[in-house]
mmCIF file of C-alpha atoms and ligand atoms in Angstrom:
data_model
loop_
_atom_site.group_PDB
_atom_site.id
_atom_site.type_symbol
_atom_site.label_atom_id
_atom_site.label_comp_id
_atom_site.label_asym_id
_atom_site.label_seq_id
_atom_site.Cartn_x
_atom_site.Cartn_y
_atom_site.Cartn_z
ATOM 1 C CA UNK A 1 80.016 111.398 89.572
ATOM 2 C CA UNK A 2 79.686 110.816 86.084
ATOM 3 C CA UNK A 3 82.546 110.666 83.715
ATOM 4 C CA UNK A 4 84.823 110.397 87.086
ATOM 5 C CA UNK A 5 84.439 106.908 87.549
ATOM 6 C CA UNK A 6 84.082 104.088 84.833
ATOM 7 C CA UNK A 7 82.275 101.143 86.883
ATOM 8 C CA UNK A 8 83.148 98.470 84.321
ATOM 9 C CA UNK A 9 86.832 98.183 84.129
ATOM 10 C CA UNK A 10 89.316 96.044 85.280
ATOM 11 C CA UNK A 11 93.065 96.606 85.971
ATOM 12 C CA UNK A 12 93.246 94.819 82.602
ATOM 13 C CA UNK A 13 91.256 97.364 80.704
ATOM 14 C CA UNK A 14 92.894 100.359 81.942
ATOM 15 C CA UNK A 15 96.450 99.598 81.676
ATOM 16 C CA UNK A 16 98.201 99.600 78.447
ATOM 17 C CA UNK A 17 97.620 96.395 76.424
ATOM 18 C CA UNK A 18 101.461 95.543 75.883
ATOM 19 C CA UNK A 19 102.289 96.232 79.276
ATOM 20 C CA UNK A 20 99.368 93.863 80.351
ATOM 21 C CA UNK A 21 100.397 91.191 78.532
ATOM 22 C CA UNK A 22 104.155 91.254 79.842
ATOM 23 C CA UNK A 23 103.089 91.341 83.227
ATOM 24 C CA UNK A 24 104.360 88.873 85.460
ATOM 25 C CA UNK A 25 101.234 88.953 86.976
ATOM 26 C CA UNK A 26 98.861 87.373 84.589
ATOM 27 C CA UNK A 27 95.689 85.486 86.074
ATOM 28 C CA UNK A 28 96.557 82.308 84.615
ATOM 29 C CA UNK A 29 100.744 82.474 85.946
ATOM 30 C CA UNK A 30 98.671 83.200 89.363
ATOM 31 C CA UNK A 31 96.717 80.548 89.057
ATOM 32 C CA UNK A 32 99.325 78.375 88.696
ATOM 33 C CA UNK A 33 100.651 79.358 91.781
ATOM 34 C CA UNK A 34 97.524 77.823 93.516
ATOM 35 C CA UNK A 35 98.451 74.996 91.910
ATOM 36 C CA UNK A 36 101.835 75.174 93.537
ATOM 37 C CA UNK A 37 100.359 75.792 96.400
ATOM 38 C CA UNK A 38 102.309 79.317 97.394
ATOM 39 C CA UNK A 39 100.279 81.907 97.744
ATOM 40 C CA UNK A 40 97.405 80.468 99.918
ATOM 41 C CA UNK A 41 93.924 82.351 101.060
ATOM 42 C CA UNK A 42 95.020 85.938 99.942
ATOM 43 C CA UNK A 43 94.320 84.334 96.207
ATOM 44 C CA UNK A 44 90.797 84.934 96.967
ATOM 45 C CA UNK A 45 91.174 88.174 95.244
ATOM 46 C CA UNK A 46 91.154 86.636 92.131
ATOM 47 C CA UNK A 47 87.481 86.684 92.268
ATOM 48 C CA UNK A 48 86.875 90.034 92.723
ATOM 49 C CA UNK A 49 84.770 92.323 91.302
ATOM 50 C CA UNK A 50 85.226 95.719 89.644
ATOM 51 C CA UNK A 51 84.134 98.843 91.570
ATOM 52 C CA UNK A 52 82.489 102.079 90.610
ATOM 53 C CA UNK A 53 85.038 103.671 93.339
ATOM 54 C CA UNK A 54 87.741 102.996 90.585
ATOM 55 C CA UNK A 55 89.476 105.593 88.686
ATOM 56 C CA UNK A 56 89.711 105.720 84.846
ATOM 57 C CA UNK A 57 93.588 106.476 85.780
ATOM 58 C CA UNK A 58 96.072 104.035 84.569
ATOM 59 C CA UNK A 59 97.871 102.012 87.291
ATOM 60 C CA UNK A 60 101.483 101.839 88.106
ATOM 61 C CA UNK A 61 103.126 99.031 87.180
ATOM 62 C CA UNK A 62 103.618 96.094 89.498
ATOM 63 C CA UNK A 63 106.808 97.190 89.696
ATOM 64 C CA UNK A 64 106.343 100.826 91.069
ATOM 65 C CA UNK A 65 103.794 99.501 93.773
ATOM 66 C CA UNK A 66 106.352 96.847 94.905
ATOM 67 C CA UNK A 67 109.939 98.066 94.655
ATOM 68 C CA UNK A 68 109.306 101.851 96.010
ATOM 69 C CA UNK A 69 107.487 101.321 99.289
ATOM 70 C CA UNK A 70 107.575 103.020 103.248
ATOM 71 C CA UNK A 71 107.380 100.058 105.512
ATOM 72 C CA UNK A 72 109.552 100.999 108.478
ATOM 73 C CA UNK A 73 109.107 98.102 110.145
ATOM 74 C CA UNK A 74 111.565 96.910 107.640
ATOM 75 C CA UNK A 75 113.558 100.236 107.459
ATOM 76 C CA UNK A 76 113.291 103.652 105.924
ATOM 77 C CA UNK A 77 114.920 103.074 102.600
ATOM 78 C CA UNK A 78 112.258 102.714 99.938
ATOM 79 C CA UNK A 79 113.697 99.584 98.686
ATOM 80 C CA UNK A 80 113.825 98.117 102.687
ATOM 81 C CA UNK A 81 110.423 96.495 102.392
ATOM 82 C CA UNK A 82 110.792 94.490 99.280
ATOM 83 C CA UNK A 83 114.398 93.732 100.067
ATOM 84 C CA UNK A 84 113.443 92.520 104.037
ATOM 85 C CA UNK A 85 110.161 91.884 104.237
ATOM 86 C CA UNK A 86 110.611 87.958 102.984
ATOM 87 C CA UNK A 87 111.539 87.212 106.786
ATOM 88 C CA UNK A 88 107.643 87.748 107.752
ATOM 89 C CA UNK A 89 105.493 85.244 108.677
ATOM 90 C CA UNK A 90 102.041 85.846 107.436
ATOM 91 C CA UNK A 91 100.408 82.473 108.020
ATOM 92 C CA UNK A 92 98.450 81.702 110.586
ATOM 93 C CA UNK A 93 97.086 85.233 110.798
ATOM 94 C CA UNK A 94 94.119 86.958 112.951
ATOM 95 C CA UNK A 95 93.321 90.219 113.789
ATOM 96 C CA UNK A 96 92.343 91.092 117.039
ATOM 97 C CA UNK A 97 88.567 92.951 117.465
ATOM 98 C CA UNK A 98 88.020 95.122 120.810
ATOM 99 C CA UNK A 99 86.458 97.619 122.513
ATOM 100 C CA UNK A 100 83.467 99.156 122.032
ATOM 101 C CA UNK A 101 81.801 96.012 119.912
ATOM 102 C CA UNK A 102 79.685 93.017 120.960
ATOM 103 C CA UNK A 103 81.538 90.556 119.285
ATOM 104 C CA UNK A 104 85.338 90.903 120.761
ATOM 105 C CA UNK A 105 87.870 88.167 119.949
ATOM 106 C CA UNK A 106 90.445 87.083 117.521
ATOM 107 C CA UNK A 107 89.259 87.117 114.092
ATOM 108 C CA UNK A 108 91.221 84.388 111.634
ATOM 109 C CA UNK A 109 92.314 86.034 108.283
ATOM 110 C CA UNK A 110 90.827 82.903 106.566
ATOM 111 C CA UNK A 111 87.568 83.318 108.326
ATOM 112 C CA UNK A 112 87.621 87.033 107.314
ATOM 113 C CA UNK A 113 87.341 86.475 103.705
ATOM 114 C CA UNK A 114 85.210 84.095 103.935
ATOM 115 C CA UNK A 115 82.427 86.956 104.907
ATOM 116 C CA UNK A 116 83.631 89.448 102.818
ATOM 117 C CA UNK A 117 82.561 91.159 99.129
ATOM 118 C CA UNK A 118 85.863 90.953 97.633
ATOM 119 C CA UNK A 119 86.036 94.124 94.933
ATOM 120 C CA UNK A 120 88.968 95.799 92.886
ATOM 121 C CA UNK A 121 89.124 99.185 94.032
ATOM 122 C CA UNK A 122 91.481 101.068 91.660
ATOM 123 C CA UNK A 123 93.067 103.965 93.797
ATOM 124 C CA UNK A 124 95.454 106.782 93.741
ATOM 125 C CA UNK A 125 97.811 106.729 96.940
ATOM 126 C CA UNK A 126 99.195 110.317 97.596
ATOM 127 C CA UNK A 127 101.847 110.175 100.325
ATOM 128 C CA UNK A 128 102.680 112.719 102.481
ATOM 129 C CA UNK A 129 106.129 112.825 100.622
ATOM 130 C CA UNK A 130 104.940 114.507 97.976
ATOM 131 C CA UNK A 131 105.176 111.518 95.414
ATOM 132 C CA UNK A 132 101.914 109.235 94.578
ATOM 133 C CA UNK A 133 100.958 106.273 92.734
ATOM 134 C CA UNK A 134 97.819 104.211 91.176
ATOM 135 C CA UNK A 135 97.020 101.381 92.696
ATOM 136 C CA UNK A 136 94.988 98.300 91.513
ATOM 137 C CA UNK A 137 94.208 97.306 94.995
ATOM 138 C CA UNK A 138 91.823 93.701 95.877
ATOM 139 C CA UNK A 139 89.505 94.000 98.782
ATOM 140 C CA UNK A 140 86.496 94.460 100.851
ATOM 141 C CA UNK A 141 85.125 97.409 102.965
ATOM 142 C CA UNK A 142 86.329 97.700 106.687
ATOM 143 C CA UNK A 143 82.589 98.701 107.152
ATOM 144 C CA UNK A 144 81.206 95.022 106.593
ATOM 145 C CA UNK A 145 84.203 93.642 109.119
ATOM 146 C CA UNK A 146 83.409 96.483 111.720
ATOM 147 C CA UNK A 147 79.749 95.392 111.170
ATOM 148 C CA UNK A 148 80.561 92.155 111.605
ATOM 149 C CA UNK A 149 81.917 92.687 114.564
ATOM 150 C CA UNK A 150 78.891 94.852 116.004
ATOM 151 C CA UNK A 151 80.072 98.436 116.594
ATOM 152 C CA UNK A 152 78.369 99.652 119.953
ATOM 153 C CA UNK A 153 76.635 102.859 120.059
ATOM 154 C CA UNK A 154 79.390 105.308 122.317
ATOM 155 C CA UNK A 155 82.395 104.077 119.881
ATOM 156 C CA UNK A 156 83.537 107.354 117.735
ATOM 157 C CA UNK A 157 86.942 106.013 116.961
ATOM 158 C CA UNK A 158 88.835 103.201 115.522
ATOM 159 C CA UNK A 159 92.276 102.418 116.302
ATOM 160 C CA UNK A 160 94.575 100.125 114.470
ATOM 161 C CA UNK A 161 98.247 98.611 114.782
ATOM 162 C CA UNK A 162 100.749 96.857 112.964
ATOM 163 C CA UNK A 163 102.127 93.211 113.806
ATOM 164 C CA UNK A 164 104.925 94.036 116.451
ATOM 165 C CA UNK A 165 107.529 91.006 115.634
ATOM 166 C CA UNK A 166 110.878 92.395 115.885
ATOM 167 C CA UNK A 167 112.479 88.911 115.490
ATOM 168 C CA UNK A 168 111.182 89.125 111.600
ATOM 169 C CA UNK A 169 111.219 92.913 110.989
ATOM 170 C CA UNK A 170 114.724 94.339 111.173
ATOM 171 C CA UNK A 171 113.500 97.723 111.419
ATOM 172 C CA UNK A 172 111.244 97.303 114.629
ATOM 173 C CA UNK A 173 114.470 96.690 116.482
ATOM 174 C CA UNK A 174 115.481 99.845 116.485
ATOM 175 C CA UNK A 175 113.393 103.004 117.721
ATOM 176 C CA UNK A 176 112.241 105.017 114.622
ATOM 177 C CA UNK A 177 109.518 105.045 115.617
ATOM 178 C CA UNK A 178 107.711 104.058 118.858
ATOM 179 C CA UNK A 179 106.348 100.019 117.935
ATOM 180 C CA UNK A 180 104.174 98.947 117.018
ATOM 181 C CA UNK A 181 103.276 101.121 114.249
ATOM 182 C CA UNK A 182 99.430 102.742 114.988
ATOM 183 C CA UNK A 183 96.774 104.400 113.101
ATOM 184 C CA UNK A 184 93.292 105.849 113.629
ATOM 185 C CA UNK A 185 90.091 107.572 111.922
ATOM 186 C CA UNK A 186 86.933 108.806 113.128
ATOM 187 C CA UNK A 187 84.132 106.250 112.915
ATOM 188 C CA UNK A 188 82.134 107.816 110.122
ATOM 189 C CA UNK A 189 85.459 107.826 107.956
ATOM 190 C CA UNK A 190 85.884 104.210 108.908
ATOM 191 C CA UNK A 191 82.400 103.511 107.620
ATOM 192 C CA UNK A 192 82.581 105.411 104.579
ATOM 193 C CA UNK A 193 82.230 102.843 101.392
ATOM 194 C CA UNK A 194 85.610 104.059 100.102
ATOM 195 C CA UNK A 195 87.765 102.558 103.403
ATOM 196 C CA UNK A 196 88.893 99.335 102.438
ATOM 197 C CA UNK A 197 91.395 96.430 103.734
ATOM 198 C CA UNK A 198 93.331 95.468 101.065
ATOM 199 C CA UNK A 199 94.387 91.494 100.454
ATOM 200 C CA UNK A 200 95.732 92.122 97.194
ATOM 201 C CA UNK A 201 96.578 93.727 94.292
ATOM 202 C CA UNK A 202 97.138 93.068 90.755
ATOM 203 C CA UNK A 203 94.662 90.183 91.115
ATOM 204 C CA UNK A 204 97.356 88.216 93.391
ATOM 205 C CA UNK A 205 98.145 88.223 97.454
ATOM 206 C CA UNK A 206 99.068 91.734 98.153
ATOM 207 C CA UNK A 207 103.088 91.646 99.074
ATOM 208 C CA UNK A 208 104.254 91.122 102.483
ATOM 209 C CA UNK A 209 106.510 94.880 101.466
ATOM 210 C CA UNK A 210 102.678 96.640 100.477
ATOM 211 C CA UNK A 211 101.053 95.222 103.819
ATOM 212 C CA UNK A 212 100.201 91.503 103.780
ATOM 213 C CA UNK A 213 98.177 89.879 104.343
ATOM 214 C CA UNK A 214 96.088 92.819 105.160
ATOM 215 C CA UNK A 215 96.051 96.310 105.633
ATOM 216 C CA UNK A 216 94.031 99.690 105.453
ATOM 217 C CA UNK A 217 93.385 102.016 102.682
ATOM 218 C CA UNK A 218 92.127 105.513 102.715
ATOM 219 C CA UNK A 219 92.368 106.783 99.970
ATOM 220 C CA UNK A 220 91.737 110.346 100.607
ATOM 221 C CA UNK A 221 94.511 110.870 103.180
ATOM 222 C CA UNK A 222 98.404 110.499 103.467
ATOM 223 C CA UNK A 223 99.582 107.417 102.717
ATOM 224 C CA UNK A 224 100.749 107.055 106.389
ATOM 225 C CA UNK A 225 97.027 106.856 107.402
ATOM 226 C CA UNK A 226 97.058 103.205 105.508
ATOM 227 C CA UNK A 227 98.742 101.467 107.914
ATOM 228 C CA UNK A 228 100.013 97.495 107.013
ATOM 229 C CA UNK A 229 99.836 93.950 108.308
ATOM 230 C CA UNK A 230 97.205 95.104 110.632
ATOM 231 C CA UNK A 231 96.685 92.381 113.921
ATOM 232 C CA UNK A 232 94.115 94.812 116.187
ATOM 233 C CA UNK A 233 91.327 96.604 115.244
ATOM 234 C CA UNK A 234 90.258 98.425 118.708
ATOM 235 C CA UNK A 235 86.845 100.768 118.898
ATOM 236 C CA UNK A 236 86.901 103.368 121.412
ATOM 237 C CA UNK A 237 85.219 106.693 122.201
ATOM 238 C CA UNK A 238 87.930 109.168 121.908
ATOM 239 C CA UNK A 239 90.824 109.628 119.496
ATOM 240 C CA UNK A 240 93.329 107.431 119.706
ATOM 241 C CA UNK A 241 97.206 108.268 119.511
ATOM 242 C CA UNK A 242 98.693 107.880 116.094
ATOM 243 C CA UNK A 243 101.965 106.639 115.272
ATOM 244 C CA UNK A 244 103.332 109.466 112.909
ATOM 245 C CA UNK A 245 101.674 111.944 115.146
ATOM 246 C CA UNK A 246 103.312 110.863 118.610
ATOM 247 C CA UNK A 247 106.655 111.494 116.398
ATOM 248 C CA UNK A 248 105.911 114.984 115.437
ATOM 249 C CA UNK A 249 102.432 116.633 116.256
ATOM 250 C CA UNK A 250 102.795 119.704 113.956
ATOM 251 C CA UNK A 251 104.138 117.654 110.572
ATOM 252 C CA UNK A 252 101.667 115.138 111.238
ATOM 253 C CA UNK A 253 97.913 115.463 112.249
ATOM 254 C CA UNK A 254 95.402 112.702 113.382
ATOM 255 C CA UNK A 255 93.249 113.675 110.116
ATOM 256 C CA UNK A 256 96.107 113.958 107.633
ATOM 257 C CA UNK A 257 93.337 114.414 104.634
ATOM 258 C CA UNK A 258 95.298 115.262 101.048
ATOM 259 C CA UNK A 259 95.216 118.892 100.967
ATOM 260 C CA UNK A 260 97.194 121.247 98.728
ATOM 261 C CA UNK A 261 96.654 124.158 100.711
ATOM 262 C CA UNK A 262 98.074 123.384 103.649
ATOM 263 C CA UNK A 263 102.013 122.554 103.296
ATOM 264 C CA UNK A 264 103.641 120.324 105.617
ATOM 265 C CA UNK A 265 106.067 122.474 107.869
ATOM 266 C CA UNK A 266 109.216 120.991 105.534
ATOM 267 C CA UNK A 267 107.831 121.268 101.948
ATOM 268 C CA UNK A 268 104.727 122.149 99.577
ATOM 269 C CA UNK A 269 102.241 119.836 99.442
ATOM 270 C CA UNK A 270 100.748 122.008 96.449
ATOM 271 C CA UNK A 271 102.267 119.129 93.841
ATOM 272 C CA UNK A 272 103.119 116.014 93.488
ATOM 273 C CA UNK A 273 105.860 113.631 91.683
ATOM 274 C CA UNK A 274 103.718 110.754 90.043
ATOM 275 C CA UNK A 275 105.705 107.348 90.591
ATOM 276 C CA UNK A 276 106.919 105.852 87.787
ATOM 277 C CA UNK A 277 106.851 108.851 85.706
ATOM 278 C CA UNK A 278 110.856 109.271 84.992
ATOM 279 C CA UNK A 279 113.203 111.660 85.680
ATOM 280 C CA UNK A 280 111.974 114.493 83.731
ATOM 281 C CA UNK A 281 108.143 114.381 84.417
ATOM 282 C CA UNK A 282 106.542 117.538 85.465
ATOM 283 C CA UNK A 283 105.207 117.724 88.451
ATOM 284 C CA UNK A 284 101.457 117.741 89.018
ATOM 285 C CA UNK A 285 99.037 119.289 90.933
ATOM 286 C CA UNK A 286 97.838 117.889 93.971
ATOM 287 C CA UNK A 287 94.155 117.773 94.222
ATOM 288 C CA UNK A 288 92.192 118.316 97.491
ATOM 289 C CA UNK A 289 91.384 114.919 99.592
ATOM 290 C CA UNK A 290 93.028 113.395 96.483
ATOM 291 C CA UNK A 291 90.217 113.796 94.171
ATOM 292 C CA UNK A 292 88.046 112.403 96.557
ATOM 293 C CA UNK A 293 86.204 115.239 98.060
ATOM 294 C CA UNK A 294 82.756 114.402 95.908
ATOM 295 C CA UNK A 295 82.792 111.364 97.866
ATOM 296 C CA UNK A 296 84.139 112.349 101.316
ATOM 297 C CA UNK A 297 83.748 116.562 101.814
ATOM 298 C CA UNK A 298 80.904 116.270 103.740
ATOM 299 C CA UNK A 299 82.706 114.273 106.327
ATOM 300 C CA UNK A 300 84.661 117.699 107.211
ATOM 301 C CA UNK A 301 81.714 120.347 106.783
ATOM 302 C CA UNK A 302 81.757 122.963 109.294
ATOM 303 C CA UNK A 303 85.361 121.668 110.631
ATOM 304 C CA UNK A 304 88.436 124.250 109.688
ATOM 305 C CA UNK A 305 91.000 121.936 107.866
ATOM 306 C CA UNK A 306 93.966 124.043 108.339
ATOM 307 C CA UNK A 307 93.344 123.523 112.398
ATOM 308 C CA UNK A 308 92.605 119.851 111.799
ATOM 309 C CA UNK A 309 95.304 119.040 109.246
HETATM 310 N N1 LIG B 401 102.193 100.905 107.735
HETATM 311 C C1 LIG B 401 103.143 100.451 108.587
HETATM 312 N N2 LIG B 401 102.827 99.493 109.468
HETATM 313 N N3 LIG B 401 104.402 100.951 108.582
HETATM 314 C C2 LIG B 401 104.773 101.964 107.734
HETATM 315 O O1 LIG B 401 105.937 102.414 107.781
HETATM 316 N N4 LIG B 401 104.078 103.492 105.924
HETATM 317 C C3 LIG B 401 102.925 104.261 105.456
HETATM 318 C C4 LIG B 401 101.762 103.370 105.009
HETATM 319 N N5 LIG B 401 101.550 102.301 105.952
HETATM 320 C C5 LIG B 401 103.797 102.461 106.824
HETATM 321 C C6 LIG B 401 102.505 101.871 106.841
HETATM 322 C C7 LIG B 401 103.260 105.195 104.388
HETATM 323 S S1 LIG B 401 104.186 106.560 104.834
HETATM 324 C C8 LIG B 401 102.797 105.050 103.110
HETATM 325 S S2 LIG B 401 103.041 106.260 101.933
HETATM 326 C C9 LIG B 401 102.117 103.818 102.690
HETATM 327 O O2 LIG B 401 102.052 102.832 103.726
HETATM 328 C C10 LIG B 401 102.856 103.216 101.522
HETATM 329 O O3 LIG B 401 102.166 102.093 101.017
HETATM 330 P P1 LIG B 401 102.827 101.258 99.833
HETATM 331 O O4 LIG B 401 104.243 100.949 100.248
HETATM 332 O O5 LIG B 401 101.984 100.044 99.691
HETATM 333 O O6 LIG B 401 102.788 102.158 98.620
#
């Protein structure tokens, strides 16, 4: 690990000071929306700590991470989300916890933080587009909320979905994909320390168009596998269907890890376009599980990745 990770910096100390000090985002404008009363319980990750899972990398600007986003539920333009996604209601908010755990029921967001290690985990995002990001995400391990919640002994899976709320998503009314949107991971990846939910980012409520007021983080696989305003969390003993992978099976598998060696069907996924980067940036090379394999290889050993892709 060492010289990979730097377990003492903030978003602050890794982006460029000018463009820190311009930001919109600055703790003390946030906190003055507390004062206004705006931005509710998702503030909590003001208080958050840094994280030895961060990387040294610089993050995009607030901009990038909120302006070029895939939310379909809004539609499939990358501007969709932050142009539609005011028309969601985010408050009151629970998640719903069943199957295979002892303590089933509807879990209130508010009463979810209020049991949780809030950290900064500083992340690259690789989508399966070929473009990725660095994001300065706030929040807590899905492991303490799956803990929480008393995983029983025969679960092996974990399912999640997206709010289904057609009324407020524009995109969810018509079929581009089957709704609601739906995720999945093994158990063990679930557990692993570097899974997170996400309630924010930048040090402010994450954005309804990047997930809010919660959603998963993975940041070893497609982008797709991080699925958004999550309302079920459902643990079961065998692999549950996947919303990307119900549309097309061989572009899109259940384990979707970051690997440059195997190319999607339609394109190389031996590079990638870094977000933010302008019109003439090189491309750069795409790194196995995104850099994370130190971390997250030994999930896979023994398993042939180009079978499960
Ligand atoms: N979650 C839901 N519910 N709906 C989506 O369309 N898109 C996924 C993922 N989570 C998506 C989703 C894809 S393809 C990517 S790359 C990431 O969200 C993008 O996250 P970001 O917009 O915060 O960068």
């Amino acid at each position: 690990m060492a010289g990979r990770w730097k377990n003492d910096l903030n978003w602050s100390d890794v982006t460029p000071k000018a463009a820190f000090l311009n930001r919109r985002q600055l703790i003390a404008g946030t906190a003055s929306l507390v004062a206004g009363g705006i931005a509710g319980p998702a503030l909590a990750g003001l208080d958050a700590r840094p994280s030895a899972y961060s990387t040294d990398e610089a993050p995009n600007s607030f901009e990038d991470i909120t302006s070029y986003n895939n939310f379909y539920e809004f539609g499939s333009g990358k501007s969709d989300p932050a142009d539609y996604s005011d028309a969601l209601t985010i408050d009151p908010w629970s998640v719903k916890i069943d199957g295979m755990v002892d303590r089933p029921g509807d879990y209130a967001f508010d009463d979810i933080l209020k049991d949780v290690t809030l950290e900064e985990r500083i992340y690259r995002l690789r989508c399966v587009e070929a473009w990725s990001m660095v994001v300065p995400w706030i929040g807590f391990e899905l492991a303490d909320l799956l803990g929480r919640a008393g995983v029983q002994p025969g679960a092996k899976y974990v399912a999640f979905e997206t709010l289904l709320r057609p009324e407020e998503m524009r995109g969810q009314r018509r079929p581009i994909l089957e709704w609601p949107y739906r995720e999945g991971l093994r158990l063990d990846e679930a557990m692993h320390p570097l899974t997170i939910l996400a309630t924010g980012l930048y040090g402010e409520a994450i954005p309804k168009q990047n997930g809010a007021p919660l959603r998963l983080v993975v940041p070893w696989k497609y982008g797709f596998k991080s699925i958004k305003s999550i309302v079920r969390i459902s643990l079961m003993d065998r692999e549950p269907p996947t919303s990307w992978n119900m549309a097309n099976a061989r572009e899109y598998g259940f384990y979707s890890n970051v690997n440059p060696e195997v190319d999607h069907p339609r394109w190389s996924q031996a590079t990638e376009r870094k977000v933010g980067g302008g019109l003439f940036a090189k491309r750069v090379p795409t790194r196995m599980f995104n850099g994370y394999g130190e971390e997250v290889a030994g999930l896979y050993r023994g398993m042939d990745l180009t079978e499960a892709y």
